[in-house]
C-alpha cells in the first residue's frame, strides 16, 4: 500500500507523470487499492474545501458531512474529518482493528503540503466552530439526552426485495419484516418498503438511509424512488444538500458519496428546499422536471429527468388464494387433499371465533386445527409425522404470460396456540408448483412431495406461550415456466402422536403473485 505522502503527492499534482502511471497501476493491482484511493480522495477534497478562502465553500464541506444526522454524530464527524484526520499523516499510525488512530509518543515534523495544511487548520478551527454555531445555534453545544433511532412503533414493513444483500452490521431483513425508527445499510440489490401511511419507497444498493418516522427518511447515500398516495402527502426525504417534500406524486432521489443530490419527478409535484449554503429559494418541481444540488459549488442546476436511473417498485399481479382469512366460510373440507382448485380441504378442522382466550388475527374468524392425519414428513423421508393439515390448489392459467417473464409466489400465514404442557408448538407452511391436474398431484403426493414438484419450499415456525401474540411464517419462490398449479399447505404438527391436538390456530393466509422490484435500467446494463 502506498504511503500517505505518496497519496498527498498524487492528489496535489506533485508526483511526476511516469510515477503517477506506476502509482495507478499499483493501486489497481491491490484488492483494497481502489477503496483506499477513494477514501484518500474524499479527505483531500474536504481539506481543500476547508482551506478555500470563500466562506460558502467551508460551509459546504461541513454541511455535506453533518446534514441529516444527529447533533452528537455531526460534531464527531466534523472533528474526525477536519482537526483529527488532517493531522500530520506521517506522524500517525492507523489501527484499523481498533477503529481509531493511535499516535506515537514522538514524531518528527513532516514536510510538504500536508504540514502546510495542518498549520492552516489552526486558523480554520475557529471558522469551523463559528459555522457550526451558526448552523445549529448555541443549544447544539449543550448536553442533550441520548435518543435511540430504534425507539417508537412500527413505521414501515419490508414489502419485497430482489437480490438484497445487507451490510455486515445490518440485521438481515426479509419480506414481511416490520421496521421501526432505525438505520438501514443495503450493500446491493433492491428492497421495497411499505410505510404505514401508505407511501412506498424502493431503495437500490449500495444505499444508507435512516427511517426517521412514518413519512420521513434521511438518505445518506444511494438511489430511492417513492410513490406517495393522498394519505401520505408531505412524505419527506432529507439529504446532505437539502430537503425533498412530496405534494402528491412519485419521484426519485439520488445521493452520491461526493455530496451531489439529484431529485427527479415522475408524476405530480415535489418541493425541493436547498440547504442554506445555496442561498436559493424552494424549488417546486413538476412532472418530468429534475434538479441537481452541488454543495461543493453551492450550485442548483436543472437537469433532464430520467425515471430509468431509479429502481422500480414491484407489482402484485394477483392474490389468488381463496378465503385466506376464513371470514366467509362456515366450514372447510375434511376429505383430504382437494381434487379441484379454489377450495380448502384436508384433515378435520373447524372455523372458529374467539377460542380459549385467543382472538382471530384479523376479522372475526380463524382456522382451528383439530384431528390429525399421519403420513411421511415434509421432506423428511425417515419420519412419520402427525398433523392437522389443510390444502388449496391455485390455478395459474390466467397468469401464464406473466410467469414466463418472471413472477414470484409469496405465501404468508399467521399462527397461534394456547399455552400449557399439552400444546404442540410446531406449525408448517408448504408452497409447491406443479404441472398437471389436482387429481394427478393428489395421487402422487404421499412419499413424493419434493421430487415431483417443479418448485418446492417449506418452513416451520415455533410459536410462543402467549395467546395474545400471533407469529407469522412465510415462504416464496420464483414460479418455474411451465407450472400451471400451485399447492398451498398449512399444518399444525404433532411431536407426539399420542397427544391431543387442541388450541392451535391459523389466520390471515395470503398468497401474492408478484413481479419483483427492479434496479435502475442503467444499473442492469
Short mmCIF file of C-alpha atoms in Angstrom, two decimals:
data_model
loop_
_atom_site.label_atom_id
_atom_site.label_comp_id
_atom_site.label_asym_id
_atom_site.label_seq_id
_atom_site.Cartn_x
_atom_site.Cartn_y
_atom_site.Cartn_z
CA UNK A 1 0.00 0.00 0.00
CA UNK A 2 1.42 3.46 -0.90
CA UNK A 3 2.50 5.78 1.89
CA UNK A 4 0.42 8.77 2.99
CA UNK A 5 2.99 11.09 1.42
CA UNK A 6 2.58 9.33 -1.93
CA UNK A 7 -1.18 9.89 -1.72
CA UNK A 8 -0.55 13.55 -0.92
CA UNK A 9 1.82 13.99 -3.88
CA UNK A 10 -0.58 12.18 -6.21
CA UNK A 11 -3.59 14.36 -5.40
CA UNK A 12 -1.62 17.62 -5.20
CA UNK A 13 -0.04 17.09 -8.65
CA UNK A 14 3.49 16.99 -7.24
CA UNK A 15 4.04 13.43 -8.44
CA UNK A 16 5.79 13.23 -11.86
CA UNK A 17 3.74 11.78 -14.74
CA UNK A 18 5.74 8.49 -15.04
CA UNK A 19 5.39 7.90 -11.31
CA UNK A 20 1.67 8.70 -11.46
CA UNK A 21 1.17 5.96 -14.04
CA UNK A 22 3.10 3.43 -11.97
CA UNK A 23 1.19 4.53 -8.86
CA UNK A 24 -2.18 3.95 -10.56
CA UNK A 25 -1.13 0.51 -11.79
CA UNK A 26 -0.14 -0.46 -8.25
CA UNK A 27 -3.49 0.68 -6.88
CA UNK A 28 -5.42 -1.29 -9.49
CA UNK A 29 -3.41 -4.41 -8.70
CA UNK A 30 -4.17 -4.35 -4.96
CA UNK A 31 -7.53 -5.70 -3.71
CA UNK A 32 -8.15 -2.73 -1.40
CA UNK A 33 -6.30 -0.20 -3.52
CA UNK A 34 -9.32 1.46 -5.13
CA UNK A 35 -11.17 1.66 -1.79
CA UNK A 36 -8.21 3.39 -0.15
CA UNK A 37 -7.76 5.70 -3.14
CA UNK A 38 -11.39 6.83 -2.92
CA UNK A 39 -11.12 7.40 0.84
CA UNK A 40 -7.95 9.49 0.44
CA UNK A 41 -9.52 11.46 -2.41
CA UNK A 42 -12.53 12.36 -0.23
CA UNK A 43 -10.23 13.52 2.57
CA UNK A 44 -8.20 15.60 0.13
CA UNK A 45 -11.33 17.31 -1.25
CA UNK A 46 -12.64 18.01 2.26
CA UNK A 47 -9.36 19.66 3.24
CA UNK A 48 -9.26 21.63 0.03
CA UNK A 49 -12.76 22.95 0.64
CA UNK A 50 -11.98 23.85 4.23
CA UNK A 51 -8.93 25.82 3.18
CA UNK A 52 -10.76 27.68 0.42
CA UNK A 53 -10.95 31.38 1.27
CA UNK A 54 -14.62 31.53 0.22
CA UNK A 55 -16.76 31.04 3.37
CA UNK A 56 -19.51 29.21 1.49
CA UNK A 57 -17.02 26.51 0.49
CA UNK A 58 -16.21 25.90 4.15
CA UNK A 59 -19.93 25.70 4.90
CA UNK A 60 -20.40 23.29 2.01
CA UNK A 61 -17.72 20.95 3.29
CA UNK A 62 -19.19 20.88 6.78
CA UNK A 63 -22.84 20.65 5.79
CA UNK A 64 -22.22 17.89 3.28
CA UNK A 65 -20.89 15.83 6.16
CA UNK A 66 -23.28 16.63 9.00
CA UNK A 67 -26.63 17.21 7.35
CA UNK A 68 -29.26 14.65 8.24
CA UNK A 69 -27.57 13.00 11.23
CA UNK A 70 -27.91 13.55 14.95
CA UNK A 71 -26.19 16.51 16.60
CA UNK A 72 -23.81 14.28 18.54
CA UNK A 73 -22.75 12.31 15.45
CA UNK A 74 -22.46 15.51 13.42
CA UNK A 75 -19.97 17.01 15.87
CA UNK A 76 -17.97 13.79 15.91
CA UNK A 77 -17.87 13.66 12.11
CA UNK A 78 -16.71 17.26 11.75
CA UNK A 79 -13.93 16.80 14.27
CA UNK A 80 -12.90 13.46 12.78
CA UNK A 81 -12.65 14.71 9.23
CA UNK A 82 -11.06 18.09 9.94
CA UNK A 83 -8.93 18.62 13.04
CA UNK A 84 -8.37 14.88 13.71
CA UNK A 85 -7.76 13.18 10.36
CA UNK A 86 -5.95 16.21 8.96
CA UNK A 87 -3.08 15.97 11.46
CA UNK A 88 0.38 15.16 10.02
CA UNK A 89 -0.33 11.94 8.20
CA UNK A 90 3.26 10.68 8.61
CA UNK A 91 3.05 11.06 12.35
CA UNK A 92 0.09 8.72 12.94
CA UNK A 93 -0.48 5.01 12.74
CA UNK A 94 -3.91 3.72 11.67
CA UNK A 95 -5.10 0.88 13.89
CA UNK A 96 -7.95 -0.47 11.76
CA UNK A 97 -8.92 -3.31 14.05
CA UNK A 98 -9.45 -0.92 16.93
CA UNK A 99 -11.32 1.58 14.80
CA UNK A 100 -9.25 4.57 15.95
CA UNK A 101 -5.96 6.35 15.30
CA UNK A 102 -3.09 5.59 17.68
CA UNK A 103 -0.48 8.35 17.95
CA UNK A 104 3.17 7.56 18.73
CA UNK A 105 4.91 9.23 21.66
CA UNK A 106 7.04 11.40 19.40
CA UNK A 107 7.18 12.24 15.74
CA UNK A 108 9.29 14.36 13.52
CA UNK A 109 7.80 17.31 11.77
CA UNK A 110 6.79 16.30 8.24
CA UNK A 111 7.40 18.46 5.25
CA UNK A 112 5.48 19.46 2.18
CA UNK A 113 1.85 20.34 1.52
CA UNK A 114 0.43 18.23 4.34
CA UNK A 115 2.28 20.17 7.02
CA UNK A 116 1.15 23.40 5.40
CA UNK A 117 -2.40 22.06 5.60
CA UNK A 118 -2.05 21.32 9.30
CA UNK A 119 -0.69 24.78 10.03
CA UNK A 120 -3.57 26.33 8.14
CA UNK A 121 -6.09 24.29 10.10
CA UNK A 122 -5.18 26.11 13.30
CA UNK A 123 -6.88 29.17 11.86
CA UNK A 124 -9.62 27.17 10.17
CA UNK A 125 -10.62 25.61 13.50
CA UNK A 126 -12.16 28.86 14.68
CA UNK A 127 -14.06 29.17 11.40
CA UNK A 128 -15.35 25.61 11.76
CA UNK A 129 -16.64 26.32 15.27
CA UNK A 130 -18.23 29.55 14.12
CA UNK A 131 -20.02 27.87 11.24
CA UNK A 132 -21.27 25.07 13.49
CA UNK A 133 -22.60 27.63 15.92
CA UNK A 134 -24.26 29.46 13.08
CA UNK A 135 -25.85 26.29 11.72
CA UNK A 136 -27.13 24.69 14.88
CA UNK A 137 -27.29 27.52 17.41
CA UNK A 138 -25.72 27.65 20.82
CA UNK A 139 -28.13 25.00 22.15
CA UNK A 140 -26.29 22.45 19.98
CA UNK A 141 -23.36 22.51 22.37
CA UNK A 142 -25.46 21.98 25.47
CA UNK A 143 -25.89 18.50 26.88
CA UNK A 144 -28.90 16.70 25.47
CA UNK A 145 -30.46 13.34 26.33
CA UNK A 146 -29.46 10.49 24.04
CA UNK A 147 -32.11 9.19 21.66
CA UNK A 148 -32.28 5.76 20.07
CA UNK A 149 -33.17 5.63 16.39
CA UNK A 150 -34.95 2.35 17.09
CA UNK A 151 -37.39 3.83 19.60
CA UNK A 152 -41.06 4.19 18.80
CA UNK A 153 -43.55 1.99 16.98
CA UNK A 154 -43.54 0.34 13.58
CA UNK A 155 -43.12 2.84 10.74
CA UNK A 156 -42.78 0.52 7.72
CA UNK A 157 -42.61 -3.06 6.53
CA UNK A 158 -40.40 -4.85 4.02
CA UNK A 159 -42.85 -5.47 1.19
CA UNK A 160 -40.45 -7.18 -1.19
CA UNK A 161 -36.83 -7.48 -2.24
CA UNK A 162 -34.78 -8.69 -5.16
CA UNK A 163 -31.20 -9.87 -4.67
CA UNK A 164 -30.88 -7.84 -1.47
CA UNK A 165 -27.56 -8.13 0.37
CA UNK A 166 -27.42 -6.27 3.66
CA UNK A 167 -24.42 -4.65 5.33
CA UNK A 168 -22.24 -6.69 7.69
CA UNK A 169 -23.63 -4.89 10.76
CA UNK A 170 -27.18 -4.64 9.44
CA UNK A 171 -29.68 -7.14 10.76
CA UNK A 172 -30.70 -9.22 7.73
CA UNK A 173 -34.21 -8.30 6.66
CA UNK A 174 -36.66 -10.38 4.72
CA UNK A 175 -40.03 -9.94 3.15
CA UNK A 176 -42.66 -9.11 5.78
CA UNK A 177 -40.30 -7.81 8.49
CA UNK A 178 -41.51 -4.78 10.42
CA UNK A 179 -39.26 -1.74 10.70
CA UNK A 180 -39.07 0.87 13.42
CA UNK A 181 -37.07 4.08 13.50
CA UNK A 182 -33.78 2.55 12.51
CA UNK A 183 -30.87 2.75 10.09
CA UNK A 184 -30.62 0.52 7.02
CA UNK A 185 -27.45 -0.41 5.12
CA UNK A 186 -28.08 -2.15 1.80
CA UNK A 187 -24.90 -3.32 0.06
CA UNK A 188 -26.57 -4.40 -3.17
CA UNK A 189 -29.89 -5.41 -4.66
CA UNK A 190 -33.28 -3.76 -4.33
CA UNK A 191 -35.70 -3.57 -1.40
CA UNK A 192 -39.24 -2.20 -1.32
CA UNK A 193 -40.63 -0.66 1.88
CA UNK A 194 -44.31 -0.03 2.61
CA UNK A 195 -44.88 2.79 5.13
CA UNK A 196 -47.84 2.82 7.47
CA UNK A 197 -49.20 5.99 5.90
CA UNK A 198 -49.47 4.26 2.52
CA UNK A 199 -46.26 5.53 0.90
CA UNK A 200 -43.92 3.11 -0.90
CA UNK A 201 -40.15 3.54 -1.05
CA UNK A 202 -37.80 1.44 -3.21
CA UNK A 203 -34.07 1.58 -2.40
CA UNK A 204 -31.22 0.28 -4.54
CA UNK A 205 -27.86 -0.65 -3.06
CA UNK A 206 -25.34 0.47 -2.20
CA UNK A 207 -27.51 2.65 -0.01
CA UNK A 208 -27.57 4.04 3.54
CA UNK A 209 -30.74 5.56 4.94
CA UNK A 210 -32.45 6.24 8.23
CA UNK A 211 -36.14 5.66 8.85
CA UNK A 212 -36.82 8.78 10.90
CA UNK A 213 -40.56 8.20 11.22
CA UNK A 214 -43.72 7.44 9.31
CA UNK A 215 -43.29 9.51 6.17
CA UNK A 216 -39.74 10.69 6.89
CA UNK A 217 -36.48 9.25 5.52
CA UNK A 218 -32.90 10.52 5.74
CA UNK A 219 -30.92 9.41 2.68
CA UNK A 220 -27.15 9.41 3.16
CA UNK A 221 -26.21 7.51 0.00
CA UNK A 222 -27.89 5.60 -2.79
CA UNK A 223 -30.95 5.73 -5.01
CA UNK A 224 -34.57 5.69 -3.84
CA UNK A 225 -37.87 6.07 -5.63
CA UNK A 226 -41.13 6.86 -3.84
CA UNK A 227 -44.81 6.65 -4.66
CA UNK A 228 -46.95 8.72 -2.33
CA UNK A 229 -50.76 8.50 -2.22
CA UNK A 230 -53.05 11.23 -0.91
CA UNK A 231 -52.93 9.71 2.57
CA UNK A 232 -49.18 10.34 2.78
CA UNK A 233 -48.76 13.78 1.20
CA UNK A 234 -45.83 15.52 2.88
CA UNK A 235 -43.57 12.46 2.71
CA UNK A 236 -40.06 13.84 3.21
CA UNK A 237 -36.59 12.75 2.12
CA UNK A 238 -33.77 14.64 3.84
CA UNK A 239 -30.32 14.69 2.27
CA UNK A 240 -26.98 16.38 2.90
CA UNK A 241 -27.81 19.08 0.38
CA UNK A 242 -31.43 19.80 1.16
CA UNK A 243 -34.94 18.52 1.72
CA UNK A 244 -37.44 16.94 -0.69
CA UNK A 245 -41.11 17.18 0.34
CA UNK A 246 -43.79 15.36 -1.60
CA UNK A 247 -47.01 17.11 -2.62
CA UNK A 248 -48.76 14.04 -4.01
CA UNK A 249 -46.58 12.32 -6.58
CA UNK A 250 -43.95 9.77 -7.48
CA UNK A 251 -40.32 10.82 -7.58
CA UNK A 252 -36.73 9.66 -7.21
CA UNK A 253 -33.79 10.95 -5.15
CA UNK A 254 -30.14 10.07 -5.70
CA UNK A 255 -27.41 10.91 -3.16
CA UNK A 256 -23.77 10.41 -4.17
CA UNK A 257 -20.86 9.97 -1.71
CA UNK A 258 -19.46 13.25 -3.06
CA UNK A 259 -22.48 15.15 -1.72
CA UNK A 260 -24.25 15.64 -5.06
CA UNK A 261 -28.01 15.15 -4.78
CA UNK A 262 -30.50 14.80 -7.61
CA UNK A 263 -34.30 14.86 -7.47
CA UNK A 264 -36.40 13.65 -10.42
CA UNK A 265 -40.19 13.95 -10.58
CA UNK A 266 -42.10 11.26 -12.48
CA UNK A 267 -45.64 12.38 -11.66
CA UNK A 268 -47.26 15.19 -9.68
CA UNK A 269 -45.13 17.65 -7.72
CA UNK A 270 -42.43 17.87 -5.06
CA UNK A 271 -40.85 20.83 -3.30
CA UNK A 272 -37.05 20.84 -3.14
CA UNK A 273 -35.59 23.14 -0.49
CA UNK A 274 -31.81 23.55 -0.89
CA UNK A 275 -29.73 24.00 2.23
CA UNK A 276 -28.89 27.48 3.48
CA UNK A 277 -25.45 27.37 1.90
CA UNK A 278 -27.04 27.50 -1.57
CA UNK A 279 -28.76 30.81 -0.82
CA UNK A 280 -31.58 29.60 -3.04
CA UNK A 281 -35.34 29.55 -2.51
CA UNK A 282 -37.51 26.43 -2.52
CA UNK A 283 -37.84 24.87 -5.98
CA UNK A 284 -41.24 23.38 -6.90
CA UNK A 285 -40.73 20.57 -9.40
CA UNK A 286 -43.46 19.05 -11.55
CA UNK A 287 -43.68 16.06 -13.84
CA UNK A 288 -40.58 15.41 -15.99
CA UNK A 289 -38.53 18.02 -14.11
CA UNK A 290 -35.30 17.37 -12.20
CA UNK A 291 -32.68 19.34 -10.32
CA UNK A 292 -29.13 18.72 -9.09
CA UNK A 293 -27.77 20.20 -5.85
CA UNK A 294 -23.98 20.54 -5.72
CA UNK A 295 -22.92 21.56 -2.18
CA UNK A 296 -19.26 21.92 -3.14
CA UNK A 297 -20.08 24.55 -5.76
CA UNK A 298 -23.18 25.81 -3.91
CA UNK A 299 -24.98 25.36 -7.23
CA UNK A 300 -28.61 24.44 -8.00
CA UNK A 301 -28.99 23.35 -11.63
CA UNK A 302 -31.88 21.93 -13.67
CA UNK A 303 -31.15 18.60 -15.39
CA UNK A 304 -33.14 16.21 -17.62
CA UNK A 305 -35.48 13.90 -15.71
CA UNK A 306 -35.00 10.17 -16.29
CA UNK A 307 -37.03 7.56 -14.42
CA UNK A 308 -34.74 4.83 -15.78
CA UNK A 309 -32.00 5.95 -13.39
CA UNK A 310 -34.04 4.81 -10.38
CA UNK A 311 -35.28 1.47 -9.02
CA UNK A 312 -38.86 0.42 -9.72
CA UNK A 313 -41.40 -0.98 -7.27
CA UNK A 314 -42.68 -4.49 -7.60
CA UNK A 315 -46.15 -5.18 -8.92
CA UNK A 316 -48.68 -7.50 -7.32
CA UNK A 317 -50.49 -9.05 -10.26
CA UNK A 318 -52.84 -11.27 -8.23
CA UNK A 319 -53.77 -12.54 -4.78
CA UNK A 320 -55.45 -15.77 -5.85
CA UNK A 321 -55.82 -17.63 -2.54
CA UNK A 322 -59.50 -18.15 -1.75
CA UNK A 323 -60.78 -17.40 1.78
CA UNK A 324 -57.34 -16.92 3.30
CA UNK A 325 -58.91 -15.05 6.21
CA UNK A 326 -61.58 -17.76 6.70
CA UNK A 327 -64.17 -15.00 7.18
CA UNK A 328 -66.70 -16.18 4.60
CA UNK A 329 -66.52 -19.89 5.45
CA UNK A 330 -68.82 -21.90 7.68
CA UNK A 331 -66.56 -24.94 7.37
CA UNK A 332 -63.61 -26.34 5.41
CA UNK A 333 -63.38 -29.64 3.58
CA UNK A 334 -62.38 -32.67 5.64
CA UNK A 335 -61.99 -35.29 2.91
CA UNK A 336 -58.27 -34.91 2.46
CA UNK A 337 -56.47 -33.09 -0.35
CA UNK A 338 -58.95 -31.48 -2.77
CA UNK A 339 -59.29 -32.53 -6.39
CA UNK A 340 -60.22 -29.04 -7.64
CA UNK A 341 -58.70 -25.61 -7.19
CA UNK A 342 -60.02 -22.63 -5.19
CA UNK A 343 -61.15 -24.51 -2.05
CA UNK A 344 -59.72 -25.56 1.31
CA UNK A 345 -59.79 -29.25 2.18
CA UNK A 346 -57.75 -31.65 4.27
CA UNK A 347 -57.87 -33.10 7.77
CA UNK A 348 -60.57 -32.33 10.29
CA UNK A 349 -60.51 -28.59 11.07
CA UNK A 350 -63.09 -26.06 12.15
CA UNK A 351 -63.85 -22.40 11.58
CA UNK A 352 -63.79 -20.70 14.98
CA UNK A 353 -64.28 -17.32 16.56
CA UNK A 354 -62.68 -16.40 19.87
CA UNK A 355 -61.42 -19.61 21.44
CA UNK A 356 -59.56 -20.33 24.71
CA UNK A 357 -58.74 -16.64 25.12
CA UNK A 358 -57.33 -16.33 21.58
CA UNK A 359 -58.81 -13.73 19.25
CA UNK A 360 -58.56 -14.08 15.44
CA UNK A 361 -55.55 -12.31 13.95
CA UNK A 362 -57.92 -10.27 11.79
CA UNK A 363 -61.69 -10.19 11.45
CA UNK A 364 -63.99 -12.48 13.43
CA UNK A 365 -62.94 -15.98 12.32
CA UNK A 366 -59.89 -18.21 12.15
CA UNK A 367 -58.99 -21.82 11.32
CA UNK A 368 -58.82 -24.23 14.27
CA UNK A 369 -56.80 -27.43 13.80
CA UNK A 370 -58.42 -30.45 15.47
CA UNK A 371 -57.97 -34.11 14.46
CA UNK A 372 -54.81 -35.28 12.73
CA UNK A 373 -53.78 -37.45 9.85
CA UNK A 374 -50.48 -39.29 9.53
CA UNK A 375 -48.01 -39.62 6.70
CA UNK A 376 -44.38 -39.07 5.68
CA UNK A 377 -42.81 -35.88 6.96
CA UNK A 378 -42.41 -32.87 4.70
CA UNK A 379 -39.06 -33.57 3.07
CA UNK A 380 -38.08 -35.96 5.90
CA UNK A 381 -38.44 -39.43 4.38
CA UNK A 382 -37.48 -41.31 7.54
CA UNK A 383 -40.07 -39.58 9.72
CA UNK A 384 -43.68 -40.37 10.27
CA UNK A 385 -45.31 -37.15 11.30
CA UNK A 386 -48.76 -36.40 12.69
CA UNK A 387 -50.50 -33.16 11.83
CA UNK A 388 -53.75 -31.46 11.05
CA UNK A 389 -53.33 -30.13 7.52
CA UNK A 390 -55.32 -28.08 5.03
CA UNK A 391 -54.55 -27.74 1.31
CA UNK A 392 -55.64 -25.46 -1.52
CA UNK A 393 -54.75 -25.64 -5.22
CA UNK A 394 -54.32 -22.39 -7.18
CA UNK A 395 -54.83 -22.35 -10.95
CA UNK A 396 -52.03 -20.43 -12.68
CA UNK A 397 -53.50 -20.45 -16.19
CA UNK A 398 -54.64 -16.78 -16.03
CA UNK A 399 -51.06 -15.68 -15.27
CA UNK A 400 -49.21 -17.80 -17.85
CA UNK A 401 -47.75 -14.90 -19.86
CA UNK A 402 -46.55 -13.02 -16.79
CA UNK A 403 -44.94 -16.16 -15.33
CA UNK A 404 -42.83 -16.60 -18.45
CA UNK A 405 -41.29 -13.18 -17.77
CA UNK A 406 -40.64 -13.82 -14.06
CA UNK A 407 -43.17 -13.92 -11.22
CA UNK A 408 -42.57 -14.69 -7.54
CA UNK A 409 -45.13 -16.52 -5.40
CA UNK A 410 -45.18 -15.34 -1.78
CA UNK A 411 -47.16 -17.25 0.86
CA UNK A 412 -47.60 -15.97 4.42
CA UNK A 413 -49.69 -17.34 7.31
CA UNK A 414 -50.17 -16.26 10.92
CA UNK A 415 -50.23 -18.89 13.71
CA UNK A 416 -51.17 -19.01 17.40
CA UNK A 417 -51.81 -21.59 20.13
CA UNK A 418 -52.82 -21.85 23.72
CA UNK A 419 -50.13 -22.38 26.34
CA UNK A 420 -49.66 -25.41 28.51
CA UNK A 421 -47.75 -28.68 28.60
CA UNK A 422 -50.06 -30.44 26.14
CA UNK A 423 -49.71 -27.76 23.47
CA UNK A 424 -47.77 -28.59 20.32
CA UNK A 425 -45.62 -25.67 19.20
CA UNK A 426 -44.80 -26.54 15.59
CA UNK A 427 -46.58 -25.20 12.52
CA UNK A 428 -45.62 -25.89 8.90
CA UNK A 429 -46.24 -23.98 5.67
CA UNK A 430 -45.59 -25.52 2.25
CA UNK A 431 -45.68 -23.98 -1.21
CA UNK A 432 -45.17 -26.15 -4.30
CA UNK A 433 -45.52 -25.68 -8.06
CA UNK A 434 -46.67 -28.42 -10.43
CA UNK A 435 -47.66 -29.16 -13.97
CA UNK A 436 -50.73 -31.35 -14.16
CA UNK A 437 -54.14 -31.61 -12.53
CA UNK A 438 -55.06 -31.51 -8.81
CA UNK A 439 -56.08 -35.15 -9.06
CA UNK A 440 -52.67 -36.10 -10.51
CA UNK A 441 -50.90 -34.31 -7.68
CA UNK A 442 -53.12 -35.91 -5.05
CA UNK A 443 -52.47 -39.42 -6.40
CA UNK A 444 -48.69 -38.95 -6.24
CA UNK A 445 -48.44 -36.68 -3.18
CA UNK A 446 -47.54 -39.05 -0.38
CA UNK A 447 -43.90 -40.04 -0.46
CA UNK A 448 -43.06 -37.88 -3.49
CA UNK A 449 -43.62 -34.32 -2.31
CA UNK A 450 -40.40 -32.53 -3.32
CA UNK A 451 -39.41 -34.92 -6.10
CA UNK A 452 -42.46 -34.42 -8.30
CA UNK A 453 -42.70 -30.64 -7.87
CA UNK A 454 -41.23 -28.13 -10.32
CA UNK A 455 -40.54 -25.96 -7.25
CA UNK A 456 -40.99 -26.74 -3.57
CA UNK A 457 -40.34 -24.85 -0.34
CA UNK A 458 -41.43 -25.25 3.26
CA UNK A 459 -40.80 -23.66 6.62
CA UNK A 460 -41.54 -24.47 10.24
CA UNK A 461 -42.30 -21.97 12.97
CA UNK A 462 -42.41 -22.42 16.72
CA UNK A 463 -44.93 -20.22 18.49
CA UNK A 464 -44.57 -18.71 21.93
CA UNK A 465 -46.63 -19.34 25.07
CA UNK A 466 -48.54 -16.07 24.83
CA UNK A 467 -52.02 -16.45 23.29
CA UNK A 468 -52.20 -12.67 22.82
CA UNK A 469 -49.49 -12.74 20.14
CA UNK A 470 -49.53 -14.26 16.67
CA UNK A 471 -46.40 -15.48 14.83
CA UNK A 472 -46.02 -15.09 11.09
CA UNK A 473 -44.33 -17.55 8.76
CA UNK A 474 -43.70 -17.15 5.06
CA UNK A 475 -42.17 -18.92 2.10
CA UNK A 476 -41.65 -17.91 -1.52
CA UNK A 477 -40.02 -18.87 -4.81
CA UNK A 478 -39.94 -17.81 -8.44
CA UNK A 479 -42.63 -19.75 -10.29
CA UNK A 480 -40.99 -22.00 -12.89
CA UNK A 481 -42.04 -21.59 -16.51
CA UNK A 482 -44.45 -24.37 -17.40
CA UNK A 483 -46.09 -24.62 -13.97
CA UNK A 484 -49.88 -24.47 -14.09
CA UNK A 485 -50.69 -25.21 -10.43
CA UNK A 486 -49.61 -24.03 -7.01
CA UNK A 487 -50.31 -26.12 -3.93
CA UNK A 488 -50.61 -24.35 -0.57
CA UNK A 489 -50.43 -26.35 2.65
CA UNK A 490 -50.78 -25.12 6.24
CA UNK A 491 -50.50 -27.51 9.17
CA UNK A 492 -50.18 -27.86 12.92
CA UNK A 493 -47.72 -30.68 13.55
CA UNK A 494 -47.69 -33.13 16.45
CA UNK A 495 -44.39 -34.01 18.04
CA UNK A 496 -46.10 -36.83 19.96
CA UNK A 497 -48.83 -38.83 18.14
CA UNK A 498 -50.42 -39.66 21.48
CA UNK A 499 -51.12 -36.02 22.29
CA UNK A 500 -54.47 -34.47 21.57
CA UNK A 501 -54.23 -31.56 19.15
CA UNK A 502 -56.29 -28.69 20.55
CA UNK A 503 -55.95 -24.94 20.71
CA UNK A 504 -53.92 -24.47 17.51
CA UNK A 505 -54.97 -21.80 15.03
CA UNK A 506 -54.12 -20.22 11.67
CA UNK A 507 -55.39 -16.97 10.17
CA UNK A 508 -54.71 -14.28 7.56
CA UNK A 509 -53.23 -16.65 4.97
CA UNK A 510 -52.08 -14.65 1.95
CA UNK A 511 -50.69 -15.69 -1.43
CA UNK A 512 -49.32 -12.95 -3.69
CA UNK A 513 -48.08 -13.31 -7.24
CA UNK A 514 -45.52 -10.53 -7.64
CA UNK A 515 -43.32 -9.08 -10.35
CA UNK A 516 -40.32 -8.25 -8.09
CA UNK A 517 -38.89 -4.74 -7.70
CA UNK A 518 -36.10 -4.00 -10.15
CA UNK A 519 -32.89 -1.98 -10.21
CA UNK A 520 -32.37 1.11 -12.32
CA UNK A 521 -32.17 0.34 -16.02
CA UNK A 522 -28.67 1.85 -16.20
CA UNK A 523 -27.53 -0.40 -13.34
CA UNK A 524 -28.75 -3.51 -15.18
CA UNK A 525 -26.55 -2.89 -18.22
#
